Each structure stands twice: as structure tokens, then as C-alpha cells.
Short mmCIF file of C-alpha atoms in Angstrom, two decimals:
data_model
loop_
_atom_site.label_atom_id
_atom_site.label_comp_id
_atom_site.label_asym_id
_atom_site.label_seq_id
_atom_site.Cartn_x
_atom_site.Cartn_y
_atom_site.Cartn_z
CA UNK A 245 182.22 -16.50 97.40
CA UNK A 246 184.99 -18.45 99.53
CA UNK A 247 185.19 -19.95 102.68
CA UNK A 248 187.07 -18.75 105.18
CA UNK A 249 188.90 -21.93 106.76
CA UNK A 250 189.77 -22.76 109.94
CA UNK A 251 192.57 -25.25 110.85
CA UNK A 252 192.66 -27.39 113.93
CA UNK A 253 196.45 -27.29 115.16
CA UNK A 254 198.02 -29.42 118.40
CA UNK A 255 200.50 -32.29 119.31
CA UNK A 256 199.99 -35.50 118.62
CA UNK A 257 196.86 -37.24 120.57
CA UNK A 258 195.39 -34.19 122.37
CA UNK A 259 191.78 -34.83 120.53
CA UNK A 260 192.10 -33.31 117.33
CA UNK A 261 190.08 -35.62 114.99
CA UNK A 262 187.29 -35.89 117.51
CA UNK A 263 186.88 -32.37 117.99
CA UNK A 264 187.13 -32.26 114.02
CA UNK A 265 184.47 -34.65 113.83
CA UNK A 266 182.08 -33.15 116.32
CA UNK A 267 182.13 -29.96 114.67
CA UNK A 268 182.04 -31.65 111.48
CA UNK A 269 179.18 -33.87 112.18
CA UNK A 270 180.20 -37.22 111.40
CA UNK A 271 183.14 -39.60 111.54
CA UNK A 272 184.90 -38.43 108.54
CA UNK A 273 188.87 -37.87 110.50
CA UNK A 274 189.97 -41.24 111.51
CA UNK A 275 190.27 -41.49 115.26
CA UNK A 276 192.47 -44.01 117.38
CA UNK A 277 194.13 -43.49 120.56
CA UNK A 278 197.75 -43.72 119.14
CA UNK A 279 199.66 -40.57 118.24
CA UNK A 280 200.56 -39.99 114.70
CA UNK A 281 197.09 -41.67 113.28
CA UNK A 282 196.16 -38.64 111.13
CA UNK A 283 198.60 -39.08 108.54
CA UNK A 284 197.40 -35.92 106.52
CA UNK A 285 195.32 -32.94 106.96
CA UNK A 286 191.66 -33.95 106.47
CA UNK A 287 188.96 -31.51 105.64
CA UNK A 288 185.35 -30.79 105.39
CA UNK A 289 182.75 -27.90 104.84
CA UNK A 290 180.96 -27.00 108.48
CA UNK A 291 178.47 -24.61 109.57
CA UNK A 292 177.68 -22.64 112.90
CA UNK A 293 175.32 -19.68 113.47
CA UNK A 294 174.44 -19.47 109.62
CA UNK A 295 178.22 -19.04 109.11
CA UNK A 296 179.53 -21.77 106.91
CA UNK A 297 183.11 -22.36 106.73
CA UNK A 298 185.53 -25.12 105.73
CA UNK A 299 188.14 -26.93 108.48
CA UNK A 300 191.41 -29.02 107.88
CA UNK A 301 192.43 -31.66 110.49
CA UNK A 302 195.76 -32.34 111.10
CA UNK A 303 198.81 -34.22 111.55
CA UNK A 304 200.12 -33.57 115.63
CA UNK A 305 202.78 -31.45 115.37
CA UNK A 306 205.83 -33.07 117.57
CA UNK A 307 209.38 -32.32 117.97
CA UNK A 308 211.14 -35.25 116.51
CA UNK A 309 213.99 -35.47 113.26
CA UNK A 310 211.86 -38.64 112.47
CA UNK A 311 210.27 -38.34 108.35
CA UNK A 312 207.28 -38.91 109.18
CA UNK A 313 206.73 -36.87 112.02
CA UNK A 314 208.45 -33.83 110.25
CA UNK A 315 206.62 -34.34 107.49
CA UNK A 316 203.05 -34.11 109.32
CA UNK A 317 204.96 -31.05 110.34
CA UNK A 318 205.36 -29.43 107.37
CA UNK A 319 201.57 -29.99 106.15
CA UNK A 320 200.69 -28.42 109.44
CA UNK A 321 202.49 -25.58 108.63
CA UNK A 322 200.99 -25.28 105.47
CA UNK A 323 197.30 -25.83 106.87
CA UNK A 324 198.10 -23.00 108.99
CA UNK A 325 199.11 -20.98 105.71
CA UNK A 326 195.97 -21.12 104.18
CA UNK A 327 193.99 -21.17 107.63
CA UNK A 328 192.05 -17.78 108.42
CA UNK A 329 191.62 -18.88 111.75
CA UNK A 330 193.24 -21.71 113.78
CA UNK A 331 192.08 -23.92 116.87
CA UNK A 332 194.82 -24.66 118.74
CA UNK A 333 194.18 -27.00 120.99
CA UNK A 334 196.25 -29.03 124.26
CA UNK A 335 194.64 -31.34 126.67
CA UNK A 336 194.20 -30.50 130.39
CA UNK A 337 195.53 -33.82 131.71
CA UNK A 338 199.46 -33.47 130.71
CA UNK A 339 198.84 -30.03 130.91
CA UNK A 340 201.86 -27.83 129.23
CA UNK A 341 204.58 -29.88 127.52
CA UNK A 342 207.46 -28.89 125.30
CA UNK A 343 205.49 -29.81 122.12
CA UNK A 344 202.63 -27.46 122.69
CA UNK A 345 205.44 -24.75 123.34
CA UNK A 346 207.08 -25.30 120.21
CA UNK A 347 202.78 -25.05 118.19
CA UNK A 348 202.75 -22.23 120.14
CA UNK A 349 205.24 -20.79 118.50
CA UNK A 350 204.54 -21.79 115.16
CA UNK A 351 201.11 -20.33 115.45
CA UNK A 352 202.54 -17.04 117.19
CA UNK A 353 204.84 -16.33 113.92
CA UNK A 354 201.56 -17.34 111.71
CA UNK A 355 200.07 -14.25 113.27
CA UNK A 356 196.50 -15.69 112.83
CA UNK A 357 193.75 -15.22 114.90
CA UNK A 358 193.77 -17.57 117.91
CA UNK A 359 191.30 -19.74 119.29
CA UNK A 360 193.02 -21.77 122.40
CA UNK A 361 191.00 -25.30 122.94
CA UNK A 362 191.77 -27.19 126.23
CA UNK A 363 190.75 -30.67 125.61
CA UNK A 364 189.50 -33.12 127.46
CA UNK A 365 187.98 -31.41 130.09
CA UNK A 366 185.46 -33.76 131.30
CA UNK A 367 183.76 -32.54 134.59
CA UNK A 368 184.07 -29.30 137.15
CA UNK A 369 186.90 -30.34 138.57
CA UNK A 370 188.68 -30.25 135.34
CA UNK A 371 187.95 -26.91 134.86
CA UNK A 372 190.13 -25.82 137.28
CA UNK A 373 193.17 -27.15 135.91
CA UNK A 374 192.87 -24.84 132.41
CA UNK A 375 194.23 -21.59 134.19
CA UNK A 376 198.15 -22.55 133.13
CA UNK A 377 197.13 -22.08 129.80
CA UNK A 378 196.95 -18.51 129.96
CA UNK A 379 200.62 -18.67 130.16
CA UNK A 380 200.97 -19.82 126.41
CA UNK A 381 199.55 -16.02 125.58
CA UNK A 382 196.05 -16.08 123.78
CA UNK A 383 193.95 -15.20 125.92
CA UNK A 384 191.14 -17.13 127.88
CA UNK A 385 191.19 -20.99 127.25
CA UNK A 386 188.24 -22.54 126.06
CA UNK A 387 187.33 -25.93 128.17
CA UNK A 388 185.82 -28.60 126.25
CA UNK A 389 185.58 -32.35 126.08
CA UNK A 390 185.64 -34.06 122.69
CA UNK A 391 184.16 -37.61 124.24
CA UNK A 392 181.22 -35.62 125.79
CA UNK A 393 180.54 -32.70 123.16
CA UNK A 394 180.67 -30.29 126.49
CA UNK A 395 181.87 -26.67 125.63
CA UNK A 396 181.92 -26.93 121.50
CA UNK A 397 179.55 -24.76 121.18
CA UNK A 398 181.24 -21.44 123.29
CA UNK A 399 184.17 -22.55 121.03
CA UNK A 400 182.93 -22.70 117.68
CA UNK A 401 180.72 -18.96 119.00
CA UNK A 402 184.76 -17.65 119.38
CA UNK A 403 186.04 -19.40 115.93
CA UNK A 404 183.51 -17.58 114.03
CA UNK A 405 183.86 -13.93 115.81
CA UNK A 406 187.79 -14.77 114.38
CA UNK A 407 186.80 -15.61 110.60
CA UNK A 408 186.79 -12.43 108.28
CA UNK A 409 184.37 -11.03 106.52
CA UNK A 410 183.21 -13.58 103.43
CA UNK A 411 183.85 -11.30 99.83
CA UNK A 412 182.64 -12.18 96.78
CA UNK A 413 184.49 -12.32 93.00
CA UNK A 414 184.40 -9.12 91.44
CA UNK A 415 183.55 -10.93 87.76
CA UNK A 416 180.22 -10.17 86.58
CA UNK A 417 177.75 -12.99 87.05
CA UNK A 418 178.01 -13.47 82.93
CA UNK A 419 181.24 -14.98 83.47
CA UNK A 420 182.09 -18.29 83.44
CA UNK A 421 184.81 -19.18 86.23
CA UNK A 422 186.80 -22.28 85.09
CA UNK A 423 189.39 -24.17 86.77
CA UNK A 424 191.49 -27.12 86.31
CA UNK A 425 192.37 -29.37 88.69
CA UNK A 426 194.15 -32.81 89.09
CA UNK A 427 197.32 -34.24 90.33
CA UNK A 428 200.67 -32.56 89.95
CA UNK A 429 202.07 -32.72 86.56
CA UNK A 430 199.28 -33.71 84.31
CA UNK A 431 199.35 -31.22 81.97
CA UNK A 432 196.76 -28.39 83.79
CA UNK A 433 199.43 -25.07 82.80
CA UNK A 434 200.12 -26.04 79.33
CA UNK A 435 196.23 -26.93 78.88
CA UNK A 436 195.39 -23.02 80.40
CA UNK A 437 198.27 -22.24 77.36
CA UNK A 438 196.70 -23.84 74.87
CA UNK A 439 193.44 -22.23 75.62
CA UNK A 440 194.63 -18.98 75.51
CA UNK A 441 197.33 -19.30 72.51
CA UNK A 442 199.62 -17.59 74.48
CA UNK A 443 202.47 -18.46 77.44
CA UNK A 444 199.96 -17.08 79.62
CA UNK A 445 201.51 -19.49 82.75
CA UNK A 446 204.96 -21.04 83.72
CA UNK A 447 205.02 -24.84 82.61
CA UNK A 448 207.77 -27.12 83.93
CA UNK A 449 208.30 -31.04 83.90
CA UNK A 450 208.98 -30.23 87.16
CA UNK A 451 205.33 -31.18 89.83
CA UNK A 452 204.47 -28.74 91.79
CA UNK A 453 205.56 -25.59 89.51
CA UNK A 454 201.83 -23.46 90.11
CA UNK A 455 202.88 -21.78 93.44
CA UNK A 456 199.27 -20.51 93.50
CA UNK A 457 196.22 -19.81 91.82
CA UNK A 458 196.40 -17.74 88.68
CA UNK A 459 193.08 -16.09 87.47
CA UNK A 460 193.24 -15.29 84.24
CA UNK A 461 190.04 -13.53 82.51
CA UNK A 462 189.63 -14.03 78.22
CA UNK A 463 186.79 -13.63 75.73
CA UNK A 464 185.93 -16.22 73.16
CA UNK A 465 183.18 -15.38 70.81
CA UNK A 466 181.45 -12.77 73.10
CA UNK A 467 181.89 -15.05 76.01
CA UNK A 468 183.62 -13.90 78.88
CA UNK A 469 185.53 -16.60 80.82
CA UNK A 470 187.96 -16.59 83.83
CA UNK A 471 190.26 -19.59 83.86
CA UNK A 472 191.51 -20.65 87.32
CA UNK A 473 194.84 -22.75 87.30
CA UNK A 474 195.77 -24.82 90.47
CA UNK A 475 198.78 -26.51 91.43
CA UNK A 476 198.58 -30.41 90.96
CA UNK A 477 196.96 -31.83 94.19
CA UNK A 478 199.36 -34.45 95.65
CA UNK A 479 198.92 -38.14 96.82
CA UNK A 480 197.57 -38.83 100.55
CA UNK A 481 200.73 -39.48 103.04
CA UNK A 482 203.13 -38.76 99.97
CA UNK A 483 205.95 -36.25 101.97
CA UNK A 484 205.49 -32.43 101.34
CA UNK A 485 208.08 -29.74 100.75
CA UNK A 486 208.47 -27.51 103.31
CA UNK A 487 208.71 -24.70 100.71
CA UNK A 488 205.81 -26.25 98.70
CA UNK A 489 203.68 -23.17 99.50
CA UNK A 490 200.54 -24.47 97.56
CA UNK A 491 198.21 -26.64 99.58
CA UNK A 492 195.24 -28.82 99.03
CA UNK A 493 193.32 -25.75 100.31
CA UNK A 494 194.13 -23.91 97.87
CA UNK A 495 192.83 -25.80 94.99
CA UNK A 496 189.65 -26.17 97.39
CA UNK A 497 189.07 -22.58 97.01
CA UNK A 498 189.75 -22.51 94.00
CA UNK A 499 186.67 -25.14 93.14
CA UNK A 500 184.52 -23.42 95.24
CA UNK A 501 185.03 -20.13 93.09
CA UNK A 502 184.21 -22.28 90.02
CA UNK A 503 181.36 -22.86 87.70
CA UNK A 504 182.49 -25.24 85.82
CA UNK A 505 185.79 -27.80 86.96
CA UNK A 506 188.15 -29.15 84.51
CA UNK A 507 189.11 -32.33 86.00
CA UNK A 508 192.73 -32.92 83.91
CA UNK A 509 193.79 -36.45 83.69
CA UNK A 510 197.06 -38.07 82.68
CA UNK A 511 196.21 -40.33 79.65
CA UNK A 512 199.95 -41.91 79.89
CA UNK A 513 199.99 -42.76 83.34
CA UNK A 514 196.19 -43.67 83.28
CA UNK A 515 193.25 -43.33 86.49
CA UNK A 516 194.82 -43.98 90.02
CA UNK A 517 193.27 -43.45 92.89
CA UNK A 518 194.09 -40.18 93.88
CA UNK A 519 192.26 -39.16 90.49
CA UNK A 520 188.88 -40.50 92.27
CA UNK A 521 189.67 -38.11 95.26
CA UNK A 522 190.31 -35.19 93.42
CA UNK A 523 187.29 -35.58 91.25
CA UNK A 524 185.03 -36.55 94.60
CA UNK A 525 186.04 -32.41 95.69
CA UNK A 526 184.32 -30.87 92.60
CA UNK A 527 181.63 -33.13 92.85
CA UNK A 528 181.32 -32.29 96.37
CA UNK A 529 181.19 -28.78 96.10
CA UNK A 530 178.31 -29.38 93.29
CA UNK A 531 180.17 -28.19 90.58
CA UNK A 532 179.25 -28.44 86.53
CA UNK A 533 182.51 -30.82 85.44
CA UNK A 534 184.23 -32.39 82.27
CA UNK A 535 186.87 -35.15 82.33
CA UNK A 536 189.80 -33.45 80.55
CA UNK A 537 191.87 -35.90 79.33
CA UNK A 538 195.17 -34.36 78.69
CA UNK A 539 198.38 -36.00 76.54
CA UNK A 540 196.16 -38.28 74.17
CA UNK A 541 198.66 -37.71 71.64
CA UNK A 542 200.89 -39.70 73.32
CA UNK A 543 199.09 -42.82 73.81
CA UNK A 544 199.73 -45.60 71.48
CA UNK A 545 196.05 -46.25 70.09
CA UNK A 546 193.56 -48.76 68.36
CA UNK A 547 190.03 -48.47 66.99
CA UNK A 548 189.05 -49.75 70.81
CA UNK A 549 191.47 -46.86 72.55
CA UNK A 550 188.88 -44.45 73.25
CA UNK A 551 186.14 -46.60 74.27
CA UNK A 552 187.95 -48.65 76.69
CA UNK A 553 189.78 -45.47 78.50
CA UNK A 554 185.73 -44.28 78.25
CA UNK A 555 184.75 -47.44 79.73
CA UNK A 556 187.20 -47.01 82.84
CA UNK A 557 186.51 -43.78 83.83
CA UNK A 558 182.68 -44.84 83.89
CA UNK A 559 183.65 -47.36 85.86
CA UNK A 560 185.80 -45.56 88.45
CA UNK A 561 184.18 -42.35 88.80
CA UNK A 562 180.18 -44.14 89.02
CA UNK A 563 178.97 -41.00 90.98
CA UNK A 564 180.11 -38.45 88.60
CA UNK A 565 177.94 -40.06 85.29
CA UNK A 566 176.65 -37.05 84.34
CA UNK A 567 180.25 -35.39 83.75
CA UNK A 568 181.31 -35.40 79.78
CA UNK A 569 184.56 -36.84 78.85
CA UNK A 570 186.94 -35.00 76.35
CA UNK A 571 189.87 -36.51 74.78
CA UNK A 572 192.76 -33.70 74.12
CA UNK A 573 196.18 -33.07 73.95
CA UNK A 574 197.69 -29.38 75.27
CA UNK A 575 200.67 -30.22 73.04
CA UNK A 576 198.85 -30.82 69.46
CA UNK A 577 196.04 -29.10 70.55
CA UNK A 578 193.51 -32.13 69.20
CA UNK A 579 189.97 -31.91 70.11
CA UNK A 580 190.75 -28.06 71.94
CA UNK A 581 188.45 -26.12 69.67
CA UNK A 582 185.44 -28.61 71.47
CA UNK A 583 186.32 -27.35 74.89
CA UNK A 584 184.71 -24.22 75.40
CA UNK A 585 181.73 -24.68 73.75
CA UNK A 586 181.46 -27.76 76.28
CA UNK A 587 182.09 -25.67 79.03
CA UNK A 588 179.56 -23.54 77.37
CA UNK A 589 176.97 -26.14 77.72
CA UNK A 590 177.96 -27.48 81.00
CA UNK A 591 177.89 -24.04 82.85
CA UNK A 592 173.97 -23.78 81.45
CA UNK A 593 173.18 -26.54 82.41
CA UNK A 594 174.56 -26.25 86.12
CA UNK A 595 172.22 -22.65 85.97
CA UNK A 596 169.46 -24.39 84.54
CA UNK A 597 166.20 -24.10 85.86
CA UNK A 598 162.76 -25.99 85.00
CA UNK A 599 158.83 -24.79 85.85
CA UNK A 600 157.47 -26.66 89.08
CA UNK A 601 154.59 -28.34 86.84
CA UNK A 602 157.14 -29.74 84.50
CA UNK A 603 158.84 -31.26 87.62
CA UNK A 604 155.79 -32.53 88.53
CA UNK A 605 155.01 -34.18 85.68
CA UNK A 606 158.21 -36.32 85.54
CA UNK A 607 157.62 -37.25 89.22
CA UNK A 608 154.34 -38.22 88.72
CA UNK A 609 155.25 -40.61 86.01
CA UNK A 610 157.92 -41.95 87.30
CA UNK A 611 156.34 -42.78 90.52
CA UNK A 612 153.63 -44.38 87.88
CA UNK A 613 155.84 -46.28 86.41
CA UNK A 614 157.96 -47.78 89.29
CA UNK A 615 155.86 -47.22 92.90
CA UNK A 616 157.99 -46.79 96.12
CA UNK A 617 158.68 -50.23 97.56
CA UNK A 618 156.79 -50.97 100.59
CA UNK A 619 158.89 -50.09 104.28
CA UNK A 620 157.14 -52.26 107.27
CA UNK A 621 153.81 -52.45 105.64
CA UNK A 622 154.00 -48.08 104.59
CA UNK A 623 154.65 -46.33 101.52
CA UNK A 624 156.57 -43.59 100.46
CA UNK A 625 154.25 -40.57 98.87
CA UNK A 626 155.66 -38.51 96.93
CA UNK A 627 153.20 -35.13 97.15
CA UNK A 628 155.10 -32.91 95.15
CA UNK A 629 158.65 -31.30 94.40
CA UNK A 630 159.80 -27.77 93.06
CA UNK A 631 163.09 -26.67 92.21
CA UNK A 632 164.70 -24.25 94.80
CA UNK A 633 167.85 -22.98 93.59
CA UNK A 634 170.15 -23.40 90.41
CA UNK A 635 174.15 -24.14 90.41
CA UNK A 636 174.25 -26.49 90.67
CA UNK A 637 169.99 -27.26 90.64
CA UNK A 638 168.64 -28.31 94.15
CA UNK A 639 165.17 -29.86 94.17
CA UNK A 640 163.00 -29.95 97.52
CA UNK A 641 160.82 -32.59 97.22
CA UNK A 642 157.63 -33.36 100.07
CA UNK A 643 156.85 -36.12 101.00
CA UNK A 644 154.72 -37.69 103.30
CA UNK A 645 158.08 -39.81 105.79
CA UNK A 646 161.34 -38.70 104.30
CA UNK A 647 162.65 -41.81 105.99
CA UNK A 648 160.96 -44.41 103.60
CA UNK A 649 163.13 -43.13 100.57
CA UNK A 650 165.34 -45.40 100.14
CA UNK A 651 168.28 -44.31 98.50
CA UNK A 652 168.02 -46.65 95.42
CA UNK A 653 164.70 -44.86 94.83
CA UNK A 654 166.20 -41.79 95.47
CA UNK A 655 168.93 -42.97 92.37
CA UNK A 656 165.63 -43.43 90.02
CA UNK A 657 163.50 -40.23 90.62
CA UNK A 658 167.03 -38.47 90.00
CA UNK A 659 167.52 -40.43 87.03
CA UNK A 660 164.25 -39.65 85.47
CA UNK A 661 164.85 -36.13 86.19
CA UNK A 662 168.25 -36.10 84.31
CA UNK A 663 166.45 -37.96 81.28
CA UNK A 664 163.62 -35.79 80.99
CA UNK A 665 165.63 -32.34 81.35
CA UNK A 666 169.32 -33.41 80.72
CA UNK A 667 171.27 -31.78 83.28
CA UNK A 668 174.57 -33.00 81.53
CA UNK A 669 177.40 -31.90 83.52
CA UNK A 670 176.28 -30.94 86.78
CA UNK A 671 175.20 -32.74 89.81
CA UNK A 672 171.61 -32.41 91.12
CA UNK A 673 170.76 -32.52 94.95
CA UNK A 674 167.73 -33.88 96.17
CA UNK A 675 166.50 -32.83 99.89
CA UNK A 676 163.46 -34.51 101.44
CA UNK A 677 160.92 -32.66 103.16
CA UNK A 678 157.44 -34.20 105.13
CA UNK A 679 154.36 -32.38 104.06
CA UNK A 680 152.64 -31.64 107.58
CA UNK A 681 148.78 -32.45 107.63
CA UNK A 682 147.78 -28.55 107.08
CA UNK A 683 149.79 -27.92 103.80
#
């Protein structure tokens, strides 16, 4: 099941990032009274009346022939592309100005549903100053103030009554959804060719061929799989085409849709930074993942190749440890016939479930081995932990003051965990709960 999302749309320094971060949670949009700060759409999952949903941040939209200006344009335009519903929001102290005519409309020809925000709206006498808003034509205003966190919750009651109704996959749950992900041009459509044998998907030197994602079901050895291919996710602040209809988003939903992630990497060009981001999404989303990586054929090698390219992508992707690597090449097809029965493994593993005594055993053990450190003279007690859902496995676990678990402690019971049931390939999430005196 996807997301709906909802995009946050507006001129330059009406409040966007705050509002993004108050519905968000926490300071994840970078915020600075200067317009132009948000450089690129930023996103995050959210939730509001049991509804959850994911939200983009963006780039003020502004009337200007300057790059990087039009360019924020352009991934607005595209956030509102994927967008199932869209904030749009203008602040009540400049009131109506050009800019916010020309969003409008943008967002009228988007023919999305419409949720107006007026910003900034800080105290009663504020509140009478929305009413020229009506005059951009959706309907009643919403008055809120970012700085205070007055009127985000009428809003965010509107945003939802907008999003569609959520739909899941029609695959049976038997099948393992697979997609590959990673920056433009590393090799993702001729890997989903090699797969299948066949010229199943356009491949071009060109980045940014994959419009869009292309589902594409196939049986291996009485497995059923359904292989998701993604256009390559491009660098932060790097200039989008305007006809670049593929988004960020996109590839988002695709993850979400996922059991296990291929996470493709260029073995010419080596790990960059952008690699780290794109893996940080599957992980994110608690995905089962492999390190796919693509064009080994082409790398000049010695007896110490492999090891060392191991070693760095242990060393720059630390919080994914538990995700396999595989050396391959989509051209030669070396190492392929390994991938599937990894992906095999992985997806079990990510559905893997384990008795509540067996749980307890490791946890009492480990807390045997290596006691909680003492906090201010108290103790963290562990009283027990079951496992509450699968894919990826969550694990609830009481306790008797979640907020003595510190999180290198946190690192060891999850390590002992993984050692004593394996868990290769998927994350595990750990949620602290305190045992009340009557349980």
C-alpha cells in the first residue's frame, strides 16, 4: 500500500519549511528567514487522525529568469505532479502579490485538490485580514501561524478529507516486489534486462531515460517476483528538466511498494554521497536490501579489489550492516545467477518471525552478560519483549523507564538479537514501552 502525498506549494519565505516541520514533527526542512533557503524539495512520512501520508517541501516558487530560481520552479512543478493533494500556502502580512497569482495558477492547471494555508496569522486581529484570499478561488482560507502551531490542526483535518482512498497491490502476498534504485545512470534498466533475459525495458547512456516506474511480474523456479524499475534519483540542488517527468517521489513509492530494495551502485564511478541518501530511503522505509554493485566488469582489479570496495561501503553505509553486498555486472552477467536466491533469503528474513520465549531468552542473556549502565544512581530493567509485527520485524520491548536506554545499549540488545536469529537483510525496529505497576 502507498502513500498518498501531499506537497506544500508557495513563494519564497511565506513559512513553508516551518509549517513542514510542524506537521512533520521535527526540524528536518532547513529554516532561515531568507528566501530561496530550501534549495530542493524535502520530504518525510507524517501522520494525522490514523491517516499516514508522506509530504514534500519545497523550493518558493517566484517569477524570476534567474537559474536558480527557475529551477526550484521546475521541481515545484514536479512535486505538484506526483502530489495527491497540495497546501498552498501565502502569508497574511503582504497579503496577495503577483507571485502567489502566478502558484495560483500553476496549481489551478494541476487540477489537484486544494488546501489554501494563510500563514502567519498570529493573533485575532490577524484573522481578519485572510478574507482577500477568497479571491484566489479555493474556497475558505485556513488561518494558521507556523511560529505558534495555532490552526495546524483544522488544516491538516482538511488535507486529509482531500487525500484519496489508500489501495493496495493487486499481487498476491506470495510475491516478492523488488525494486532497484540508485542514481541516474548506474546500470538499474539493463540490470532488470539481465534478470529477465529479455529487452524487457528501454536502456540509454542517456540519465534519466525511466520516465516512470515499470512493474514487471516473472517466475523463477516457482517463485513469483515483481521487479520495480525507477528512474535514477538525482543529486541534491543539481538543476532539473522541466520535462524530466520522474521525481524523487516516484522512486519513494516505489520503495514503499517493495519487499526487498536493490540498491544499484556504480562500481566505475565508486560511493558518493548521494549513494548514502538514496540508500538512507530504503532503510527508512524498513525495507529487506542488497548492495547491487553493477559494472564490476569494468573495474580494473587485484586480489584486494573486492575487499577494499567491501571495506568502503561498510564504512559509508554503518547503519545499513545488515544489508548483503553483491558484486555483478548487467553486461557479462557475472555473479547474476546469485541474485535471486539472495533476494530469496532477504525477503524471509524481512517476514521472519521468532516465539516470544526465544526472544526472551536472548534478552535475558544479554542483559546477563552486559547490565544496563547506571543513569543518576537508576537502572534500566528490561522486563520482557515480544515481537509485534514482521516486514520488516518490530520488537516491543517493556521496560521499567524507557528513558534510561541509552541508545548504545539499544545498539547491543539489537545486536544480540541479529546474532542469535540472523535477520540478514532487513532492518529491525525496537520501540520502548514502561511496564505500569499492575502488569
Amino acid at each position: 500500500m502507498t502513500k498518498p502525498i501531499v506537497a506544500i506549494v508557495g513563494r519564497p519565505n511565506v513559512g513553508k519549511s516551518t509549517i513542514f516541520n510542524r506537521i512533520v514533527g521535527e526540524r528536518v526542512s532547513i529554516v532561515e528567514d531568507k528566501p530561496g533557503i530550501t534549495r530542493d524539495r524535502i520530504f518525510a512520512n507524517a501522520e494525522w487522525l490514523d491517516r499516514q501520508f508522506s509530504i514534500i517541501d519545497t523550493g518558493g516558487i517566484e517569477i524570476s529568469e534567474d537559474e536558480i530560481t527557475q529551477s526550484i520552479k521546475a521541481q515545484a512543478e514536479l512535486a505538484i505532479e506526483e502530489a495527491d493533494a497540495i497546501i498552498f500556502m501565502v502569508d497574511v502580512k503582504s497579503g496577495i502579490t503577483p507571485s502567489d497569482s502566478e502558484v495560483a495558477n500553476m496549481l489551478f492547471r494541476s487540477k489537484k485538490p486544494i488546501v489554501l494555508a494563510v500563514n502567519k496569522v498570529d493573533n485575532l486581529e490577524r484573522e481578519n485580514d485572510i478574507y482577500e484570499f477568497y479571491s484566489l478561488g479555493f474556497g475558505d482560507p485556513y488561518p494558521i501561524s507556523g511560529s505558534h502551531g495555532l490552526g495546524i490542526g483544522d488544516l491538516l483535518d482538511k488535507v486529509v478529507e482531500s487525500l484519496p482512498v489508500q489501495e493496495e497491490d493487486d499481487y498476491d502476498e506470495d510475491v516478492i516486489r523488488v525494486s532497484l534504485i540508485g542514481r541516474p545512470n548506474v546500470g538499474k534498466s539493463s540490470m532488470v534486462n539481465a534478470i529477465l533475459g529479455e529487452e524487457r525495458v528501454i536502456v540509454s547512456n542517456q540519465a534519466g531515460t525511466t520516465r516512470d516506474a515499470i512493474d514487471t511480474p516473472f517466475e523463477k523456479d516457482g517463485q513469483e517476483y515483481v521487479l520495480i524499475d525507477t528512474a535514477g534519483m538525482r543529486k541534491r540542488g543539481k538543476v532539473y528538466e522541466t520535462t524530466e517527468k520522474y521525481s524523487v517521489m516516484r522512486a519513494m513509492r516505489a520503495i514503499e511498494r517493495s519487499d526487498v530494495v536493490l540498491i544499484v551502485i556504480n562500481a566505475e564511478e565508486g560511493i558518493i554521497e548521494q549513494d548514502k541518501h538514496i540508500a538512507g530511503y530504503a532503510d527508512e522505509a524498513g525495507k529487506a536490501a542488497v548492495f547491487l554493485v553493477n559494472k564490476w566488469d569494468a573495474v580494473e582489479k587485484s586480489d584486494k579489489t573486492l575487499q577494499e570496495f567491501t571495506t568502503k561501503i561498510r564504512e559509508q553505509f554503518q547503519f545499513m550492516a545488515y544489508a548483503p553486498i553483491l558484486f555483478v555486472s548487467a553486461k557479462t552477467h557475472q555473479r547474476l545467477h546469485k541474485l535471486l536466491p539472495l533476494v530469496d533469503y532477504v525477503a524471509d528474513q524481512h517476514a521472519l518471525r521468532i516465539s516470544t520465549s526465544a526472544l526472551n531468552d536472548v534478552i535475558s542473556d544479554a542483559v546477563a552478560m552486559n547490565q544496563p549502565p547506571l543513569d543518576k544512581g537508576k537502572r534500566l530493567r528490561i522486563n520482557y519483549g515480544t515481537q509485534v509485527s514482521i516486514k520488516p520485524p518490530k520488537f516491543v520491548l517493556f521496560v521499567n523507564d524507557p528513558a534510561l536506554m541509552h541508545f548504545s545499549y539499544r545498539r547491543y540488545i539489537e545486536n544480540r538479537i541479529r546474532s542469535s536469529f540472523n535477520f540478514e537483510g532487513t532492518p529491525i525496529q525496537i520501540f520502548l514501552r514502561r511496564k505500569s505497576q499492575d502488569e
